[in-house]
XYZ file of C-alpha atoms in Angstrom:
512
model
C 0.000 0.000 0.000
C 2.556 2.640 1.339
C 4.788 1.909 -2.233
C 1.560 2.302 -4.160
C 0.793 5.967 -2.540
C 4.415 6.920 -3.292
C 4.335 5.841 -6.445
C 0.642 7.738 -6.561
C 2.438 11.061 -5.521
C 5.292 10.900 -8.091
C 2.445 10.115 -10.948
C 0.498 13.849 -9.833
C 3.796 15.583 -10.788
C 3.603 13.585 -14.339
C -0.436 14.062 -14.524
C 0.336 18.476 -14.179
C 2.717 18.173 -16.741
C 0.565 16.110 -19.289
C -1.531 17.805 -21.968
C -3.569 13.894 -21.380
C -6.981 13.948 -20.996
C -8.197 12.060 -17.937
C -10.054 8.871 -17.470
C -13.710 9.539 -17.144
C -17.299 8.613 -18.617
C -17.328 11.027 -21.066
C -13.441 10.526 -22.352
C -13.934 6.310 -21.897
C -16.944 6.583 -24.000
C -14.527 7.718 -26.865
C -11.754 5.564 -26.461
C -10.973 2.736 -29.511
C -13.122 -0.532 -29.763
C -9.811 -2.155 -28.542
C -10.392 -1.000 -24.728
C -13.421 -3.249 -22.905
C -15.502 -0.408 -20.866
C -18.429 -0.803 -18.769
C -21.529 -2.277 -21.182
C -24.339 -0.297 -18.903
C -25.446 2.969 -18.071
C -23.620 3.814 -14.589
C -25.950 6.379 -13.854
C -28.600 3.596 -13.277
C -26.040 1.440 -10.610
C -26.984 1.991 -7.285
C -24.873 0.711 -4.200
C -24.932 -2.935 -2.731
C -21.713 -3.384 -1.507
C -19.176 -1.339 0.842
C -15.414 -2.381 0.254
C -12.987 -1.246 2.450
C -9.531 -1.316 2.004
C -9.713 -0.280 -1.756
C -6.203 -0.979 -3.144
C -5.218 -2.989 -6.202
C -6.123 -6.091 -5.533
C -9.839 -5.971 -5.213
C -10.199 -3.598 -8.078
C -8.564 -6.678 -10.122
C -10.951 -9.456 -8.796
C -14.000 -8.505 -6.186
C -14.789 -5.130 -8.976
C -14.040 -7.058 -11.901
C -16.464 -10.301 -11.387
C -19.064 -7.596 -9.955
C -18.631 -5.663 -13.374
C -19.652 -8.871 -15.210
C -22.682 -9.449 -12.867
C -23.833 -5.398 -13.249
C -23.182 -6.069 -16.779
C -26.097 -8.623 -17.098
C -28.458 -6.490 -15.652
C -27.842 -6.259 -11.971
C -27.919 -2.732 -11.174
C -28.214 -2.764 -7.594
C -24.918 -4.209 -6.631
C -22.549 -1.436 -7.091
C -19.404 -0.946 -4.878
C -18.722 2.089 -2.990
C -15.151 1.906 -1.741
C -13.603 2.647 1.811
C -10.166 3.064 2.355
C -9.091 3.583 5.769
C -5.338 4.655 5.550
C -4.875 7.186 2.885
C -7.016 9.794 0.874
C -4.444 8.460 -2.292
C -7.237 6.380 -3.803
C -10.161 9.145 -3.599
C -7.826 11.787 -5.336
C -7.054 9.671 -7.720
C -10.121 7.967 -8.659
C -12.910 10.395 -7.839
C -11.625 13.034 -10.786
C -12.144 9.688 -13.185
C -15.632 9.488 -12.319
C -13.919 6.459 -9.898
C -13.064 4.414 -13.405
C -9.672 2.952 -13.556
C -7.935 0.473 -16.186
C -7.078 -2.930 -15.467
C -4.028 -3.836 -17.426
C -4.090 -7.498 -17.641
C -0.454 -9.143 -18.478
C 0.649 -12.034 -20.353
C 4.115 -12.376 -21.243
C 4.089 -9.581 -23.177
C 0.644 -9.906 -24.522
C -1.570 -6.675 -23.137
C -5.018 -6.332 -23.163
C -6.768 -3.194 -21.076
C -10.576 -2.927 -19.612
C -11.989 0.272 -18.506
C -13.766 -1.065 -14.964
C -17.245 0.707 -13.798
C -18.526 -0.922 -10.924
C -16.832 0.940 -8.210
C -19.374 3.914 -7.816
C -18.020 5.986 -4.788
C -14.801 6.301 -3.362
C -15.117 7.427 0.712
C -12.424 7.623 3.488
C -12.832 6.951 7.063
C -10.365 9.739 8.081
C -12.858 12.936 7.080
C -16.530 10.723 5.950
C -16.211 8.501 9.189
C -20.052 9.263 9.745
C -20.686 9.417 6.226
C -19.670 6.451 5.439
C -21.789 4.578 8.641
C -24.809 6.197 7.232
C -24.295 4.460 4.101
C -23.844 1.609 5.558
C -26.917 1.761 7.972
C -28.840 1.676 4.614
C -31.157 -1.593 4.137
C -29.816 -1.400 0.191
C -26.418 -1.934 1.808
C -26.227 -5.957 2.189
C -22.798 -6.678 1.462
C -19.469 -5.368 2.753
C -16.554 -6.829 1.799
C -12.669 -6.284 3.207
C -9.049 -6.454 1.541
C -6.934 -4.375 4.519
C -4.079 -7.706 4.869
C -3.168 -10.143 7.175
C -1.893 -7.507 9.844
C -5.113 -5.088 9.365
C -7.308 -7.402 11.782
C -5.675 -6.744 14.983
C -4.721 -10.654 15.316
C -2.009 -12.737 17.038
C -0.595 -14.224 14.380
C 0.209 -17.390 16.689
C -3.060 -18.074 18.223
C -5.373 -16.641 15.599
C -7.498 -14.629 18.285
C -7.830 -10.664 18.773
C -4.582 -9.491 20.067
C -6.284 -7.121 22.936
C -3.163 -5.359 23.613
C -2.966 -3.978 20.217
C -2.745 -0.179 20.130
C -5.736 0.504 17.845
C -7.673 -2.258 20.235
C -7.178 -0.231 23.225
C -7.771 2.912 21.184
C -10.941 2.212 20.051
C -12.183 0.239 23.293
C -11.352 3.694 24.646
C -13.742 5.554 21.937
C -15.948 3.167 20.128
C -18.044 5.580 18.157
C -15.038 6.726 16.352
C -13.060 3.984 15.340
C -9.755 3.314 13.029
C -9.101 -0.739 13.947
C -11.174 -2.904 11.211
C -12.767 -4.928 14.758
C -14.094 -1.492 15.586
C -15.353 -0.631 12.609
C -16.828 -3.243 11.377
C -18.506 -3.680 15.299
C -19.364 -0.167 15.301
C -21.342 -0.371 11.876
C -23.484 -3.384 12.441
C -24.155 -1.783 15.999
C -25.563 1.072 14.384
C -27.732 -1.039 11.780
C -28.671 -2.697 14.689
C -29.941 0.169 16.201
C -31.899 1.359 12.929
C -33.637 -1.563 13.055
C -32.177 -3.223 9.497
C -30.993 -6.652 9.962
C -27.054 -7.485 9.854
C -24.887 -7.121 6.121
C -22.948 -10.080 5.370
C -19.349 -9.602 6.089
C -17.179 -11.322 3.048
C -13.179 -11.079 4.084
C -11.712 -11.466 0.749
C -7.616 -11.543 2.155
C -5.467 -14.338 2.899
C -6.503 -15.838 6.202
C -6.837 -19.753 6.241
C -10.591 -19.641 7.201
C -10.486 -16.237 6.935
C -14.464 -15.666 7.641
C -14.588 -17.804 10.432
C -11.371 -16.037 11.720
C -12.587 -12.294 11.592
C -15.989 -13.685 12.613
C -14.392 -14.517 15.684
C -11.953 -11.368 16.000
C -14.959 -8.711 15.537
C -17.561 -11.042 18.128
C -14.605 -10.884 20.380
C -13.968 -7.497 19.833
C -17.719 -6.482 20.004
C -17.457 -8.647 23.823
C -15.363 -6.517 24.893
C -16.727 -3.535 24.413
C -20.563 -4.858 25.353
C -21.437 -8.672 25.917
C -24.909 -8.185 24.303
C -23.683 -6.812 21.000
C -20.956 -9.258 20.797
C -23.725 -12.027 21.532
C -25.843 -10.431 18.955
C -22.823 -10.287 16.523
C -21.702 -14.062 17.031
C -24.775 -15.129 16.581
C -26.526 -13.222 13.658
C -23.386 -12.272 11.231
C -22.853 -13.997 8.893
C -18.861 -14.199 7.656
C -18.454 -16.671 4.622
C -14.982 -18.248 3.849
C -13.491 -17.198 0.485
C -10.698 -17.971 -1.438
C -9.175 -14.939 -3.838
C -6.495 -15.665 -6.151
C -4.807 -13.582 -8.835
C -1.544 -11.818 -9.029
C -2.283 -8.068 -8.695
C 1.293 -6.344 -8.132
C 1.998 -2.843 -7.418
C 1.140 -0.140 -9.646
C 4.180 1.547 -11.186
C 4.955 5.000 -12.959
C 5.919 2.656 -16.076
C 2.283 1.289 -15.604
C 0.396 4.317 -15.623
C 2.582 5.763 -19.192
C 1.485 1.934 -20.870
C -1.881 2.592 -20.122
C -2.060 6.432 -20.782
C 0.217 5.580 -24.085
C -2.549 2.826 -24.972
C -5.965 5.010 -23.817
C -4.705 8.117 -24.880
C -5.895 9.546 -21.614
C -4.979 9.807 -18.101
C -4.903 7.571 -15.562
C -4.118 7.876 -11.938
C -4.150 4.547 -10.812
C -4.398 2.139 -13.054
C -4.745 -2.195 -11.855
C -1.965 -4.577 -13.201
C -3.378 -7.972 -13.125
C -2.210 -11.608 -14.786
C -5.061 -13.443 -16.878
C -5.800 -16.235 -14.386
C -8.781 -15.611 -11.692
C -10.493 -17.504 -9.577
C -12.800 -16.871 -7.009
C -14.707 -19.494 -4.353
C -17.231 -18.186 -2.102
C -19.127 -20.438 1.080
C -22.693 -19.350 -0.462
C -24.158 -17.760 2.829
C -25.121 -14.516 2.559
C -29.081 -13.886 4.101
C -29.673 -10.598 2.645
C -28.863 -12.127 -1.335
C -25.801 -11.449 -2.983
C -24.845 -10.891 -6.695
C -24.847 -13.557 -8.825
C -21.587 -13.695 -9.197
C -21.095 -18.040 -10.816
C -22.263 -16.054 -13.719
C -18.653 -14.151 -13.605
C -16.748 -17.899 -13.113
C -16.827 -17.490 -9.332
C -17.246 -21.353 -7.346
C -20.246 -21.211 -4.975
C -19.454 -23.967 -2.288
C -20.333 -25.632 1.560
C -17.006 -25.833 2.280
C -14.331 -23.515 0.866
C -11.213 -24.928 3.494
C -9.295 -27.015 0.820
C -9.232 -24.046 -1.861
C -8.429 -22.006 0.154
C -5.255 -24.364 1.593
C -4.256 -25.481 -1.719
C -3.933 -21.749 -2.611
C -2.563 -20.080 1.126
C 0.000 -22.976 0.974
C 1.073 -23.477 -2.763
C 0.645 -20.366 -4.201
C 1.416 -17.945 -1.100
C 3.703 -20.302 0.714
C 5.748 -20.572 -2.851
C 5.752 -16.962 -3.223
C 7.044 -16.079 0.419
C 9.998 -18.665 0.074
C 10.999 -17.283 -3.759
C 10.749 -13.529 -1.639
C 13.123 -13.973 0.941
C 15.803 -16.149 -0.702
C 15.368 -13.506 -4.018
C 15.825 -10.281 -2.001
C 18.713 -11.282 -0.071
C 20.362 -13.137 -3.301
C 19.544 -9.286 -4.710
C 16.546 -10.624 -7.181
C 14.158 -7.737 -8.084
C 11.115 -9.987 -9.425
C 9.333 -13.068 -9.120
C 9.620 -13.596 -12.840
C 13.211 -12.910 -12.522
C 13.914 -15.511 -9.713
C 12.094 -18.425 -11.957
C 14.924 -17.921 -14.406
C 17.852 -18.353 -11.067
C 19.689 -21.717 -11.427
C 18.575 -23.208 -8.328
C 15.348 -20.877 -7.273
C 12.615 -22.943 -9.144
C 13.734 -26.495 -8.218
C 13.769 -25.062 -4.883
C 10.011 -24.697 -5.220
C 9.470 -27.930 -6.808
C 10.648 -29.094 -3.825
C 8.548 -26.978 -1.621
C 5.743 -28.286 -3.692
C 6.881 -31.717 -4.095
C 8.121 -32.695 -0.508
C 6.140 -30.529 1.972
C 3.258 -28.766 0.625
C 0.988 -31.291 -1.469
C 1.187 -33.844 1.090
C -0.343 -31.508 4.016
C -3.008 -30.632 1.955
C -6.666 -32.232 1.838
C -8.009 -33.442 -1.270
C -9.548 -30.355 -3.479
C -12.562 -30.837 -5.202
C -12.716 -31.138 -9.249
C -8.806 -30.227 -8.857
C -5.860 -31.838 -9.287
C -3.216 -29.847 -7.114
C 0.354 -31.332 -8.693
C -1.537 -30.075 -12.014
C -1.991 -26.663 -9.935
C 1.481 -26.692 -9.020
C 2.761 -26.391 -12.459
C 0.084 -24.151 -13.652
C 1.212 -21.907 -11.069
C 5.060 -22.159 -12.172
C 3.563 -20.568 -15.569
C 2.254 -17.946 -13.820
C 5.118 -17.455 -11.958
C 7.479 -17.008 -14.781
C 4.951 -14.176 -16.342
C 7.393 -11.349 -17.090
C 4.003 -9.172 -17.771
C 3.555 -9.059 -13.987
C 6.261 -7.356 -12.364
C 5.695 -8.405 -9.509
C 8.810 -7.249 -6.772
C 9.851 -9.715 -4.051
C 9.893 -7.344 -1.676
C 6.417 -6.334 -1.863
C 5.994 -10.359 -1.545
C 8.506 -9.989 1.858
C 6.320 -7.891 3.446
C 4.593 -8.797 7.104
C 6.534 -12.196 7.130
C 5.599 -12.450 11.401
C 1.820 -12.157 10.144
C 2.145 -14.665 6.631
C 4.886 -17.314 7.596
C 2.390 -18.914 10.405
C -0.644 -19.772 7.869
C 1.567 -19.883 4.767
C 4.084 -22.145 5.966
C 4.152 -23.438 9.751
C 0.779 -24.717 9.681
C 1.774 -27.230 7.362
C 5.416 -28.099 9.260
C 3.135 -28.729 11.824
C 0.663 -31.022 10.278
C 3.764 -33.108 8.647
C 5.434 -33.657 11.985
C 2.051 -34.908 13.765
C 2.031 -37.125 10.250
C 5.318 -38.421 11.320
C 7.451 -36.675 8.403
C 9.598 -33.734 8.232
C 9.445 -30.461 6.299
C 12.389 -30.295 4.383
C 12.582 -26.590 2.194
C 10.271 -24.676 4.948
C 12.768 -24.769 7.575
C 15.096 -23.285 4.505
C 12.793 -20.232 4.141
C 12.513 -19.832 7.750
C 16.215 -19.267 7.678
C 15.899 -17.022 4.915
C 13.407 -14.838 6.761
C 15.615 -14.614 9.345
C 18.651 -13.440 6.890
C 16.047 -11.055 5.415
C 15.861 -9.171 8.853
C 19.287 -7.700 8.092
C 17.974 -5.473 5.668
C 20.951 -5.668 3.309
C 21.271 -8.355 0.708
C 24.539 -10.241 -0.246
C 25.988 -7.220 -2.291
C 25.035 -4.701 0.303
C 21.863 -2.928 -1.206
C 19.792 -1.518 1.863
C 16.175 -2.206 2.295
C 13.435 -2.013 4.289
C 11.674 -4.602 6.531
C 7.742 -3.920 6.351
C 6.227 -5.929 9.239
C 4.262 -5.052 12.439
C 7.087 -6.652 14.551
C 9.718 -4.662 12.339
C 11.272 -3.210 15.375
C 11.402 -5.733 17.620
C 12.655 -8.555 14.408
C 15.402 -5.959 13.384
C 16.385 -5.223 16.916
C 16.985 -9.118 17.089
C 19.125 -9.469 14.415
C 21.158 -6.605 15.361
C 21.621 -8.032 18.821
C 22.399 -11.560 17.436
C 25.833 -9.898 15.558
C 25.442 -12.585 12.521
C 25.727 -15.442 15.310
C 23.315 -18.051 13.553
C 22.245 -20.045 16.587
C 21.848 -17.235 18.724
C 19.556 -15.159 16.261
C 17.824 -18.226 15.774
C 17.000 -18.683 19.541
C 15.533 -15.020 20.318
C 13.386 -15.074 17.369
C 12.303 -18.194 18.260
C 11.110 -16.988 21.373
C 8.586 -15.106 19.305
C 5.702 -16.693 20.247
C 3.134 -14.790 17.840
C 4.963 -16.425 14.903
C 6.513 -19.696 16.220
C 3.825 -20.953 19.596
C 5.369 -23.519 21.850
C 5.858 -26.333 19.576
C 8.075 -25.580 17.147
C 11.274 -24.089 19.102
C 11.527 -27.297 21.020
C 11.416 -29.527 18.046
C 14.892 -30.589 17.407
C 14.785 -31.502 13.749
C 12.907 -27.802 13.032
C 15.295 -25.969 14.662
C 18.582 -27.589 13.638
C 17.175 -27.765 10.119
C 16.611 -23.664 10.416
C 20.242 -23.042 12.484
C 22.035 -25.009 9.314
C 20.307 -23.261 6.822
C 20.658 -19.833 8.344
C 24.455 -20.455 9.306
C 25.265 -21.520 5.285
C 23.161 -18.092 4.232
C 25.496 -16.301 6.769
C 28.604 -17.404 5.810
C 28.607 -18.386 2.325
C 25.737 -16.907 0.729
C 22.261 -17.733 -0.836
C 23.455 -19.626 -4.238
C 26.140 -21.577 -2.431
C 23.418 -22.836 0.095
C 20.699 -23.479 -2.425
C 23.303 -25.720 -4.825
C 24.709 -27.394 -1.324
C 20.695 -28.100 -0.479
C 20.024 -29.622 -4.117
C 22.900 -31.721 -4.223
C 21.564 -33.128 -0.545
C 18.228 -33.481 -1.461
């Protein structure tokens, strides 16, 4: 997010400078037949759904199926989006009539849609009682969330509400005017409870395993706190559906916004870079109705849990190890760390030895087949997608991404053999130089305390192994104390140390 807005403010220099047009309904109604633009009047949508957290990744998959489902008539499902860190995304989408491009990226092959079903663009800092108003409003049924892993006010090691989280305390302190997602969201349905409109649906589209029934039980919990009935009332009447989201949405970049503006022949602030490959599957409980969005390819289900495994584990859990080895090693891209001698049969590995086997059987899928479909779509050099964007919040992503499953393959009676490699490379990572000395910076919750850990540990492997092992929000109980985990991590991290990431990888193959 932060690199986005940077990248946002550089781009309003380039925007005063540029005799462009800008992106709106009347210039996007001109543009060539080769741009895809909304197929319906947008004066006739009306708003369904709240988003909040409105960065790129929804507008390339939550906007895009809903686009397709306006598109066939359903004019009472559009989005009005929420974001509660920045006024970035309101300046630049609410002078384009909040239309934006989504760039969609195939190894060199570009194709561009104009995308209409974002209707509003609100922030919490200055519309706080604006935007609970709106959603007070029975046509409201629907709100749906991309703010992260670290935006729910979790401990990452036991899955419940960390209550000694700043913005806890803060809005415990002053309910009615709160910044924490828990408070929010707790705040908002108290309110529609108090007009008398029964409870939206609550659809948590980031990467949580069981990421409804998670935030289900962070807001009730929340709610408790702050008043037993209305966390009662909330735990017992919300409903939070499981969902699995899946397509690679990097960060926008200057070099984006001149494609598209080169392509349109207009302006755009903040365009969406997006690969081809979606998918979307929803747990189909939503009381109030929802769009019909199986008619966009979305996979309506009882039970979303092995999805969304297959996916946390193979695609996130691949991407987190290729991060931390690549940024150390100096590696810019994910693209450009599939074409490293030793990266990709790293992940094979990953795939081969310790992720397929935790999983559960995944309905009407074949997950090796997954595996290698996902190896494609790693090697995209469209998507630019930088490893360390991918590094960030590592205390919040290793636990679901990765642990979860060391765990499950010791009670199995196996051992993980590349996770306790990327463990090590996490650790290495909280140096904040790579190999050749390039400086960079660690984006995590914990950053302080992690950084303060390795400076403490001067490069002594087993002792910066130890303290951040007694981390308990990312390791528990278990996992210090087994031997084979943490002498699998101390090698690793002491060959990364001393002789570097390719001589550690090629020593690891050749042992394998």
């Amino acid at each position: 997010m932060w690199h986005i807005v940077i990248n946002h403010c550089a781009w309003e220099y380039v925007m005063e400078n540029s005799p462009r047009m800008r992106l709106s309904n009347a210039s996007a109604a001109r543009l060539g037949a080769f741009v895809d633009r909304p197929a319906f009047d947008r004066r006739e949508v009306s708003p369904g759904i709240v988003h909040i957290g409105l960065g790129a990744f929804c507008r390339a998959h939550l906007a895009v199926y809903t686009e397709d489902v306006i598109a066939k008539g359903a004019s009472d499902w559009g989005i009005v989006g929420v974001d509660t860190i920045s006024t970035a995304v309101r300046d630049a989408l609410k002078p384009q009539d909040c239309l934006y491009t989504l760039l969609s990226r195939d190894n060199g092959d570009d194709s561009l849609r104009v995308v209409g079903s974002i209707i509003d663009v609100m922030i919490s800092s200055d519309q706080r009682r604006e935007i609970f108003e709106l959603m007070c409003t029975p046509e409201i049924r629907i709100v749906t969330l991309t703010v992260t892993e670290k935006g729910y006010c979790q401990d990452a090691a036991t899955g419940l509400l960390d209550e000694q989280h700043p913005a806890v305390i803060a809005d415990l302190a002053n309910p009615t005017e709160p910044n924490s997602i828990p408070g929010f969201l707790t705040e908002a349905l108290r309110l529609r409870k108090q007009a008398g409109h029964p409870p939206f649906t609550v659809l948590v589209c980031d990467n949580l395993a069981q990421n409804g029934t998670k935030v289900h039980r962070l807001v009730s919990r929340f709610a408790e706190l702050r008043d037993a009935d209305l966390g009662q009332f909330i735990r017992d009447n919300v409903s939070f559906p499981c969902t699995m989201v899946d397509r690679i949405t990097p960060a926008t970049q200057d070099a984006d916004r001149e494609t598209v503006a080169g392509r349109l022949g207009v302006q755009d602030a903040w365009p969406v870079v997006t690969e081809p490959f979606r998918q979307w599957v929803i747990e189909d409980q939503f009381p109030l109705g929802r769009p019909d969005w199986e008619k966009a390819g979305a996979i309506m289900v009882d039970d979303v849990l092995p999805f969304e495994m297959m996916k946390l584990r193979c695609l996130n859990g691949a991407h987190s190890t290729l991060a931390y080895l690549a940024v150390v090693a100096g590696i810019d891209t994910i693209s450009d760390a599939m074409t490293d001698a030793s990266l990709p049969k790293i992940i094979r590995q990953l795939w081969d030895n310790d992720l397929i086997p935790s999983l559960a059987a995944v309905p009407g899928t074949d997950v090796k087949t997954y595996t290698h479909e996902l190896e494609a779509r790693f090697q995209n050099t469209g998507v630019r997608h930088l490893t360390l964007q991918i590094s960030s919040d590592g205390s919040q992503k290793l636990p679901p991404r990765l642990l979860e499953a060391a765990r499950e393959l010791y009670a199995a009676g196996t051992e993980p053999k590349v996770i306790p490699l990327t463990v090590a490379a996490w650790m290495r990572f909280l140096s904040g130089k790579s190999e050749s000395g390039m400086a960079y910076t660690i984006s995590d919750p914990h950053a302080d305390k992690l950084t303060a850990i390795f400076a403490n540990a001067e490069n002594d492997p087993e002792r910066l192994a130890d303290s951040l092992f007694t981390v308990r929000d990312i390791f528990g109980d278990d996992l210090p104390t087994n031997q084979h985990f943490r002498s699998s991590v101390i090698g690793h991290l002491r060959s990364l140390i001393t002789y570097g990431t390719a001589k550690t990888l090629k020593d690891f193959l050749a042992n394998s």
